[in-house]
Amino acid sequence: MEDTIFTKIVRREIPADIVYEDAETLAFLDVKPVAPGHTLVIPKKPVRNIFDVDDKTLAAVMRTVRKIAPAVRDAVGAHGVHINSNHEAAAGQIVFHLHFHIIPRHDRNEFSFWEQKETASRDAALLAEKIRQTIG
Ligand code: DGP
């Protein structure tokens, strides 16, 4: 995998406001925060996203997400967090090194989710069957 800006942060070649580090993961403030305290959690190992990450690396990243989410929330006096992750450009991934966003939220009115649509139950049943058959 090619170097990304996050690999450079892991190697301390560029600065970042690091909040946590262990053998497998690193967490630091997002340079363009959605809200103060917006933190990114990454594996030190360069993996692109959910489509190539191995179970052990993903487990390490999620352990760190769980460990620091309450600290992110409490440090800014928030009441909840979004834990969000984008995978491939079509889904908004800009930095192609797996990362989870932890975004503090104070109040439900600060955000809106994407538009949701009704699905006919037959369509849902067909889609569920297709996904079941496609799971590797
Ligand atoms: P995504 O769209 O999920 O790939 O979001 C990438 C995030 O990475 C975006 O919120 C901004 C953040 N980011 C990009 N470059 C840097 C950087 O050099 N340093 C830090 N701390 N964050 C960065």
CSV table of N, CA and C and ligand atoms in Angstrom, one decimal:
chain,number,residue,atom,x,y,z
A,1,MET,N,0.8,-1.2,0.0
A,1,MET,CA,0.0,0.0,0.0
A,1,MET,C,0.9,1.3,0.0
A,2,GLU,N,0.5,2.3,-0.8
A,2,GLU,CA,1.2,3.5,-0.8
A,2,GLU,C,1.1,4.3,0.5
A,3,ASP,N,2.1,5.1,0.8
A,3,ASP,CA,2.1,5.9,2.0
A,3,ASP,C,0.9,6.9,1.9
A,4,THR,N,0.3,7.2,3.1
A,4,THR,CA,-0.7,8.2,3.2
A,4,THR,C,-0.2,9.2,4.2
A,5,ILE,N,-1.0,10.3,4.4
A,5,ILE,CA,-0.7,11.2,5.4
A,5,ILE,C,-0.7,10.6,6.8
A,6,PHE,N,-1.5,9.5,7.0
A,6,PHE,CA,-1.6,8.9,8.3
A,6,PHE,C,-0.4,8.0,8.6
A,7,THR,N,0.2,7.4,7.6
A,7,THR,CA,1.4,6.6,7.8
A,7,THR,C,2.5,7.6,8.2
A,8,LYS,N,2.5,8.8,7.7
A,8,LYS,CA,3.5,9.8,8.1
A,8,LYS,C,3.3,10.2,9.5
A,9,ILE,N,2.0,10.3,10.0
A,9,ILE,CA,1.8,10.6,11.4
A,9,ILE,C,2.3,9.5,12.3
A,10,VAL,N,2.0,8.2,11.9
A,10,VAL,CA,2.5,7.1,12.7
A,10,VAL,C,4.0,7.2,12.8
A,11,ARG,N,4.7,7.5,11.7
A,11,ARG,CA,6.2,7.6,11.8
A,11,ARG,C,6.7,8.9,12.3
A,12,ARG,N,5.8,9.8,12.8
A,12,ARG,CA,6.1,11.1,13.4
A,12,ARG,C,6.9,12.0,12.3
A,13,GLU,N,6.6,11.8,11.1
A,13,GLU,CA,7.2,12.6,10.1
A,13,GLU,C,6.4,13.9,9.9
A,14,ILE,N,5.1,13.9,10.3
A,14,ILE,CA,4.4,15.2,10.3
A,14,ILE,C,3.7,15.2,11.7
A,15,PRO,N,3.4,16.4,12.2
A,15,PRO,CA,2.8,16.5,13.6
A,15,PRO,C,1.4,16.2,13.6
A,16,ALA,N,0.9,15.8,14.8
A,16,ALA,CA,-0.5,15.5,15.0
A,16,ALA,C,-0.7,15.6,16.5
A,17,ASP,N,-1.9,16.0,16.9
A,17,ASP,CA,-2.3,16.0,18.4
A,17,ASP,C,-2.7,14.7,18.8
A,18,ILE,N,-1.7,13.9,19.2
A,18,ILE,CA,-1.9,12.5,19.6
A,18,ILE,C,-2.5,12.4,21.0
A,19,VAL,N,-3.6,11.6,21.1
A,19,VAL,CA,-4.2,11.4,22.4
A,19,VAL,C,-4.0,10.1,23.0
A,20,TYR,N,-3.7,9.1,22.2
A,20,TYR,CA,-3.5,7.7,22.7
A,20,TYR,C,-2.7,6.9,21.7
A,21,GLU,N,-1.9,6.0,22.2
A,21,GLU,CA,-1.1,5.1,21.4
A,21,GLU,C,-0.9,3.8,22.1
A,22,ASP,N,-0.9,2.7,21.4
A,22,ASP,CA,-0.4,1.4,21.9
A,22,ASP,C,0.3,0.7,20.8
A,23,ALA,N,0.6,-0.5,21.0
A,23,ALA,CA,1.5,-1.2,20.0
A,23,ALA,C,0.9,-1.2,18.6
A,24,GLU,N,-0.4,-1.3,18.5
A,24,GLU,CA,-1.1,-1.5,17.2
A,24,GLU,C,-1.9,-0.3,16.7
A,25,THR,N,-2.2,0.6,17.6
A,25,THR,CA,-3.1,1.7,17.2
A,25,THR,C,-2.6,3.1,17.6
A,26,LEU,N,-3.2,4.1,17.0
A,26,LEU,CA,-2.9,5.5,17.3
A,26,LEU,C,-4.2,6.3,17.2
A,27,ALA,N,-4.3,7.2,18.1
A,27,ALA,CA,-5.5,8.1,18.0
A,27,ALA,C,-5.1,9.6,18.1
A,28,PHE,N,-5.6,10.4,17.3
A,28,PHE,CA,-5.2,11.8,17.2
A,28,PHE,C,-6.4,12.7,16.8
A,29,LEU,N,-6.3,14.0,17.0
A,29,LEU,CA,-7.4,14.9,16.7
A,29,LEU,C,-7.4,15.1,15.2
A,30,ASP,N,-8.6,15.1,14.6
A,30,ASP,CA,-8.8,15.4,13.2
A,30,ASP,C,-8.5,16.9,12.9
A,31,VAL,N,-7.8,17.1,11.8
A,31,VAL,CA,-7.3,18.4,11.5
A,31,VAL,C,-8.5,19.3,11.0
A,32,LYS,N,-9.6,18.7,10.6
A,32,LYS,CA,-10.8,19.4,10.2
A,32,LYS,C,-12.0,19.0,11.0
A,33,PRO,N,-12.0,19.3,12.3
A,33,PRO,CA,-13.1,18.7,13.1
A,33,PRO,C,-14.5,19.1,12.8
A,34,VAL,N,-15.4,18.1,12.9
A,34,VAL,CA,-16.8,18.4,12.8
A,34,VAL,C,-17.3,19.1,14.1
A,35,ALA,N,-16.6,18.7,15.2
A,35,ALA,CA,-16.9,19.3,16.5
A,35,ALA,C,-15.6,19.3,17.3
A,36,PRO,N,-15.4,20.2,18.2
A,36,PRO,CA,-14.2,20.1,19.1
A,36,PRO,C,-14.1,18.7,19.7
A,37,GLY,N,-12.9,18.2,19.6
A,37,GLY,CA,-12.6,16.8,20.2
A,37,GLY,C,-12.7,15.7,19.2
A,38,HIS,N,-13.1,16.0,18.0
A,38,HIS,CA,-13.2,15.0,16.9
A,38,HIS,C,-11.9,14.3,16.7
A,39,THR,N,-11.9,13.0,17.0
A,39,THR,CA,-10.7,12.2,17.1
A,39,THR,C,-10.7,11.1,16.0
A,40,LEU,N,-9.6,10.7,15.5
A,40,LEU,CA,-9.5,9.6,14.6
A,40,LEU,C,-8.7,8.5,15.2
A,41,VAL,N,-9.1,7.3,15.0
A,41,VAL,CA,-8.4,6.1,15.5
A,41,VAL,C,-8.0,5.3,14.3
A,42,ILE,N,-6.7,4.9,14.3
A,42,ILE,CA,-6.2,4.2,13.1
A,42,ILE,C,-5.3,3.0,13.6
A,43,PRO,N,-5.2,2.0,12.7
A,43,PRO,CA,-4.1,1.0,13.0
A,43,PRO,C,-2.8,1.6,12.6
A,44,LYS,N,-1.7,1.2,13.3
A,44,LYS,CA,-0.4,1.6,12.8
A,44,LYS,C,0.0,0.9,11.5
A,45,LYS,N,-0.5,-0.3,11.3
A,45,LYS,CA,-0.3,-1.1,10.1
A,45,LYS,C,-1.1,-0.4,9.0
A,46,PRO,N,-0.4,-0.2,7.8
A,46,PRO,CA,-1.2,0.5,6.7
A,46,PRO,C,-2.2,-0.4,6.0
A,47,VAL,N,-3.4,-0.4,6.4
A,47,VAL,CA,-4.5,-1.0,5.7
A,47,VAL,C,-5.4,0.0,5.1
A,48,ARG,N,-6.0,-0.3,4.0
A,48,ARG,CA,-6.8,0.7,3.2
A,48,ARG,C,-8.1,1.0,3.9
A,49,ASN,N,-8.8,-0.1,4.1
A,49,ASN,CA,-10.2,0.1,4.7
A,49,ASN,C,-10.8,-1.3,5.1
A,50,ILE,N,-12.1,-1.3,5.3
A,50,ILE,CA,-12.8,-2.5,5.7
A,50,ILE,C,-12.6,-3.7,4.8
A,51,PHE,N,-12.3,-3.4,3.5
A,51,PHE,CA,-12.2,-4.4,2.5
A,51,PHE,C,-10.9,-5.2,2.5
A,52,ASP,N,-9.9,-4.6,3.2
A,52,ASP,CA,-8.6,-5.4,3.3
A,52,ASP,C,-8.1,-5.6,4.7
A,53,VAL,N,-8.8,-5.1,5.7
A,53,VAL,CA,-8.3,-5.2,7.1
A,53,VAL,C,-8.4,-6.7,7.6
A,54,ASP,N,-7.5,-7.1,8.3
A,54,ASP,CA,-7.6,-8.5,9.0
A,54,ASP,C,-8.3,-8.3,10.3
A,55,ASP,N,-8.8,-9.5,10.8
A,55,ASP,CA,-9.6,-9.4,12.0
A,55,ASP,C,-8.8,-8.9,13.2
A,56,LYS,N,-7.6,-9.3,13.4
A,56,LYS,CA,-6.8,-8.9,14.5
A,56,LYS,C,-6.6,-7.4,14.6
A,57,THR,N,-6.2,-6.8,13.4
A,57,THR,CA,-6.0,-5.4,13.3
A,57,THR,C,-7.3,-4.6,13.6
A,58,LEU,N,-8.4,-5.1,13.0
A,58,LEU,CA,-9.7,-4.4,13.3
A,58,LEU,C,-10.1,-4.5,14.7
A,59,ALA,N,-9.8,-5.6,15.4
A,59,ALA,CA,-10.2,-5.8,16.8
A,59,ALA,C,-9.4,-4.8,17.6
A,60,ALA,N,-8.1,-4.6,17.3
A,60,ALA,CA,-7.2,-3.7,18.0
A,60,ALA,C,-7.8,-2.3,17.9
A,61,VAL,N,-8.2,-1.9,16.6
A,61,VAL,CA,-8.7,-0.6,16.4
A,61,VAL,C,-10.0,-0.4,17.2
A,62,MET,N,-10.9,-1.3,17.2
A,62,MET,CA,-12.1,-1.2,17.9
A,62,MET,C,-11.9,-1.2,19.4
A,63,ARG,N,-10.9,-1.9,19.9
A,63,ARG,CA,-10.6,-1.8,21.3
A,63,ARG,C,-10.2,-0.4,21.7
A,64,THR,N,-9.4,0.3,20.8
A,64,THR,CA,-9.0,1.6,21.1
A,64,THR,C,-10.2,2.6,21.0
A,65,VAL,N,-11.1,2.4,20.0
A,65,VAL,CA,-12.3,3.2,19.9
A,65,VAL,C,-13.1,3.1,21.2
A,66,ARG,N,-13.3,1.9,21.7
A,66,ARG,CA,-14.1,1.8,22.9
A,66,ARG,C,-13.4,2.4,24.1
A,67,LYS,N,-12.0,2.3,24.1
A,67,LYS,CA,-11.3,2.8,25.3
A,67,LYS,C,-11.4,4.4,25.3
A,68,ILE,N,-11.3,5.0,24.2
A,68,ILE,CA,-11.1,6.5,24.2
A,68,ILE,C,-12.5,7.2,24.0
A,69,ALA,N,-13.5,6.5,23.5
A,69,ALA,CA,-14.8,7.2,23.2
A,69,ALA,C,-15.3,7.9,24.5
A,70,PRO,N,-15.3,7.3,25.6
A,70,PRO,CA,-15.8,8.0,26.8
A,70,PRO,C,-14.9,9.2,27.2
A,71,ALA,N,-13.6,9.1,26.9
A,71,ALA,CA,-12.7,10.2,27.2
A,71,ALA,C,-13.0,11.4,26.3
A,72,VAL,N,-13.2,11.1,25.0
A,72,VAL,CA,-13.5,12.2,24.0
A,72,VAL,C,-14.8,12.9,24.5
A,73,ARG,N,-15.8,12.0,24.8
A,73,ARG,CA,-17.1,12.6,25.2
A,73,ARG,C,-16.9,13.5,26.5
A,74,ASP,N,-16.3,13.0,27.5
A,74,ASP,CA,-16.2,13.7,28.7
A,74,ASP,C,-15.3,14.9,28.7
A,75,ALA,N,-14.2,14.8,27.8
A,75,ALA,CA,-13.3,16.0,27.8
A,75,ALA,C,-13.9,17.2,27.2
A,76,VAL,N,-15.0,17.1,26.4
A,76,VAL,CA,-15.6,18.3,25.9
A,76,VAL,C,-17.1,18.4,26.5
A,77,GLY,N,-17.4,17.6,27.5
A,77,GLY,CA,-18.7,17.8,28.1
A,77,GLY,C,-19.8,17.4,27.2
A,78,ALA,N,-19.6,16.4,26.3
A,78,ALA,CA,-20.6,16.0,25.4
A,78,ALA,C,-21.5,15.0,26.0
A,79,HIS,N,-22.6,14.6,25.3
A,79,HIS,CA,-23.5,13.6,25.9
A,79,HIS,C,-23.5,12.3,25.0
A,80,GLY,N,-22.9,12.3,23.9
A,80,GLY,CA,-22.8,11.2,23.0
A,80,GLY,C,-21.8,11.3,22.0
A,81,VAL,N,-21.6,10.3,21.2
A,81,VAL,CA,-20.6,10.4,20.1
A,81,VAL,C,-21.2,9.7,18.8
A,82,HIS,N,-20.7,10.2,17.7
A,82,HIS,CA,-20.9,9.4,16.5
A,82,HIS,C,-19.6,8.6,16.3
A,83,ILE,N,-19.7,7.3,15.9
A,83,ILE,CA,-18.5,6.6,15.5
A,83,ILE,C,-18.7,6.2,14.0
A,84,ASN,N,-18.0,6.9,13.2
A,84,ASN,CA,-18.3,6.8,11.8
A,84,ASN,C,-17.0,6.4,11.0
A,85,SER,N,-17.2,5.8,9.9
A,85,SER,CA,-16.0,5.3,9.1
A,85,SER,C,-16.4,5.2,7.6
A,86,ASN,N,-15.6,5.8,6.8
A,86,ASN,CA,-15.9,5.8,5.3
A,86,ASN,C,-15.0,4.8,4.6
A,87,HIS,N,-15.5,4.1,3.7
A,87,HIS,CA,-14.7,3.0,3.0
A,87,HIS,C,-14.9,3.1,1.5
A,88,GLU,N,-13.8,3.6,0.9
A,88,GLU,CA,-13.7,3.9,-0.6
A,88,GLU,C,-14.3,5.3,-0.9
A,89,ALA,N,-13.8,5.8,-2.0
A,89,ALA,CA,-14.2,7.2,-2.4
A,89,ALA,C,-15.7,7.4,-2.5
A,90,ALA,N,-16.4,6.3,-3.0
A,90,ALA,CA,-17.8,6.4,-3.2
A,90,ALA,C,-18.5,6.7,-1.9
A,91,ALA,N,-17.9,6.3,-0.8
A,91,ALA,CA,-18.5,6.5,0.5
A,91,ALA,C,-17.9,7.7,1.3
A,92,GLY,N,-17.0,8.5,0.6
A,92,GLY,CA,-16.5,9.7,1.2
A,92,GLY,C,-15.1,9.5,1.8
A,93,GLN,N,-14.5,8.3,1.6
A,93,GLN,CA,-13.1,8.1,2.1
A,93,GLN,C,-12.1,9.0,1.3
A,94,ILE,N,-11.4,9.8,2.0
A,94,ILE,CA,-10.4,10.7,1.4
A,94,ILE,C,-9.0,10.2,1.7
A,95,VAL,N,-8.8,9.8,2.9
A,95,VAL,CA,-7.5,9.2,3.3
A,95,VAL,C,-7.6,7.7,3.3
A,96,PHE,N,-6.8,7.1,2.4
A,96,PHE,CA,-6.9,5.6,2.2
A,96,PHE,C,-6.0,4.9,3.2
A,97,HIS,N,-6.3,5.1,4.5
A,97,HIS,CA,-5.7,4.3,5.6
A,97,HIS,C,-6.9,4.2,6.5
A,98,LEU,N,-7.2,3.0,6.9
A,98,LEU,CA,-8.4,2.7,7.7
A,98,LEU,C,-8.5,3.7,8.9
A,99,HIS,N,-9.6,4.3,9.2
A,99,HIS,CA,-9.8,5.1,10.3
A,99,HIS,C,-11.2,5.2,10.8
A,100,PHE,N,-11.4,5.4,12.1
A,100,PHE,CA,-12.7,5.6,12.6
A,100,PHE,C,-12.8,7.0,13.2
A,101,HIS,N,-13.8,7.7,12.9
A,101,HIS,CA,-14.0,9.1,13.5
A,101,HIS,C,-14.8,8.9,14.8
A,102,ILE,N,-14.4,9.6,15.8
A,102,ILE,CA,-15.2,9.7,17.0
A,102,ILE,C,-15.5,11.2,17.1
A,103,ILE,N,-16.8,11.5,17.0
A,103,ILE,CA,-17.3,12.8,16.9
A,103,ILE,C,-18.2,13.1,18.1
A,104,PRO,N,-17.8,14.0,19.0
A,104,PRO,CA,-18.7,14.3,20.2
A,104,PRO,C,-20.0,15.0,19.8
A,105,ARG,N,-21.1,14.7,20.5
A,105,ARG,CA,-22.3,15.4,20.2
A,105,ARG,C,-22.9,15.8,21.6
A,106,HIS,N,-23.4,17.0,21.6
A,106,HIS,CA,-24.0,17.6,22.8
A,106,HIS,C,-25.5,17.4,22.8
A,107,ASP,N,-26.1,17.4,21.6
A,107,ASP,CA,-27.5,17.6,21.5
A,107,ASP,C,-28.0,17.1,20.1
A,108,ARG,N,-29.1,16.4,20.1
A,108,ARG,CA,-29.6,15.8,18.9
A,108,ARG,C,-29.8,16.7,17.7
A,109,ASN,N,-30.1,18.0,18.0
A,109,ASN,CA,-30.4,18.9,16.9
A,109,ASN,C,-29.1,19.4,16.2
A,110,GLU,N,-27.9,18.9,16.6
A,110,GLU,CA,-26.7,19.3,16.0
A,110,GLU,C,-26.5,18.6,14.6
A,111,PHE,N,-27.2,17.5,14.4
A,111,PHE,CA,-26.9,16.8,13.2
A,111,PHE,C,-28.2,16.2,12.6
A,112,SER,N,-28.1,15.9,11.3
A,112,SER,CA,-29.2,15.1,10.7
A,112,SER,C,-28.6,13.9,10.0
A,113,PHE,N,-29.3,12.8,10.1
A,113,PHE,CA,-28.8,11.6,9.3
A,113,PHE,C,-29.2,11.7,7.9
A,114,TRP,N,-28.6,10.9,7.1
A,114,TRP,CA,-29.0,10.9,5.6
A,114,TRP,C,-30.5,10.5,5.5
A,115,GLU,N,-31.0,10.9,4.4
A,115,GLU,CA,-32.4,10.6,4.1
A,115,GLU,C,-32.7,9.1,4.1
A,116,GLN,N,-33.7,8.7,4.8
A,116,GLN,CA,-34.1,7.2,4.7
A,116,GLN,C,-35.4,7.1,3.9
A,117,LYS,N,-35.5,5.9,3.3
A,117,LYS,CA,-36.7,5.6,2.4
A,117,LYS,C,-37.3,4.4,2.9
A,118,GLU,N,-38.6,4.3,2.6
A,118,GLU,CA,-39.4,3.0,2.8
A,118,GLU,C,-38.9,2.0,1.8
A,119,THR,N,-38.9,0.7,2.1
A,119,THR,CA,-38.6,-0.3,1.2
A,119,THR,C,-39.8,-1.3,1.2
A,120,ALA,N,-40.2,-1.7,0.0
A,120,ALA,CA,-41.2,-2.8,0.0
A,120,ALA,C,-40.6,-4.0,0.6
A,121,SER,N,-41.4,-4.8,1.4
A,121,SER,CA,-40.9,-5.9,2.1
A,121,SER,C,-40.3,-7.0,1.2
A,122,ARG,N,-40.9,-7.1,0.0
A,122,ARG,CA,-40.4,-8.1,-1.0
A,122,ARG,C,-39.0,-7.7,-1.5
A,123,ASP,N,-38.8,-6.4,-1.7
A,123,ASP,CA,-37.5,-5.9,-2.1
A,123,ASP,C,-36.5,-6.2,-1.0
A,124,ALA,N,-36.9,-6.0,0.2
A,124,ALA,CA,-36.0,-6.2,1.3
A,124,ALA,C,-35.6,-7.7,1.4
A,125,ALA,N,-36.6,-8.5,1.2
A,125,ALA,CA,-36.4,-10.0,1.3
A,125,ALA,C,-35.4,-10.4,0.2
A,126,LEU,N,-35.6,-9.9,-1.0
A,126,LEU,CA,-34.7,-10.3,-2.1
A,126,LEU,C,-33.3,-9.8,-1.9
A,127,LEU,N,-33.2,-8.6,-1.3
A,127,LEU,CA,-31.8,-8.0,-1.1
A,127,LEU,C,-31.1,-8.8,0.0
A,128,ALA,N,-31.9,-9.1,1.1
A,128,ALA,CA,-31.3,-9.9,2.2
A,128,ALA,C,-30.8,-11.3,1.7
A,129,GLU,N,-31.6,-11.9,0.8
A,129,GLU,CA,-31.2,-13.2,0.2
A,129,GLU,C,-29.9,-13.0,-0.6
A,130,LYS,N,-29.8,-11.9,-1.4
A,130,LYS,CA,-28.6,-11.7,-2.3
A,130,LYS,C,-27.4,-11.5,-1.4
A,131,ILE,N,-27.5,-10.7,-0.3
A,131,ILE,CA,-26.4,-10.5,0.6
A,131,ILE,C,-26.0,-11.8,1.2
A,132,ARG,N,-26.9,-12.6,1.7
A,132,ARG,CA,-26.6,-13.9,2.4
A,132,ARG,C,-25.8,-14.8,1.4
A,133,GLN,N,-26.2,-14.8,0.1
A,133,GLN,CA,-25.5,-15.6,-0.9
A,133,GLN,C,-24.1,-15.1,-1.2
A,134,THR,N,-23.9,-13.8,-1.0
A,134,THR,CA,-22.7,-13.2,-1.4
A,134,THR,C,-21.6,-13.2,-0.3
A,135,ILE,N,-22.0,-13.4,0.9
A,135,ILE,CA,-21.1,-13.5,2.0
A,135,ILE,C,-20.1,-14.6,1.8
A,136,GLY,N,-18.8,-14.2,1.8
A,136,GLY,CA,-17.7,-15.2,1.5
A,136,GLY,C,-17.4,-16.1,2.7
B,1,DGP,P1,-12.3,10.5,5.5
B,1,DGP,O1,-13.2,11.3,4.6
B,1,DGP,O2,-13.1,9.5,6.4
B,1,DGP,O3,-11.2,9.8,4.7
B,1,DGP,O4,-11.7,11.5,6.5
B,1,DGP,C1,-10.4,11.8,6.6
B,1,DGP,C2,-10.2,12.8,7.7
B,1,DGP,O5,-8.8,13.0,8.0
B,1,DGP,C3,-10.8,14.2,7.5
B,1,DGP,O6,-11.8,14.4,8.5
B,1,DGP,C4,-9.6,15.1,7.8
B,1,DGP,C5,-8.6,14.3,8.4
B,1,DGP,N1,-7.2,14.6,8.0
B,1,DGP,C6,-6.8,14.7,6.7
B,1,DGP,N2,-5.4,15.0,6.7
B,1,DGP,C7,-5.1,15.1,8.0
B,1,DGP,C8,-3.8,15.4,8.7
B,1,DGP,O7,-2.8,15.6,8.0
B,1,DGP,N3,-3.8,15.4,10.0
B,1,DGP,C9,-4.9,15.1,10.7
B,1,DGP,N4,-4.8,15.2,12.1
B,1,DGP,N5,-6.1,14.9,10.2
B,1,DGP,C10,-6.2,14.8,8.8
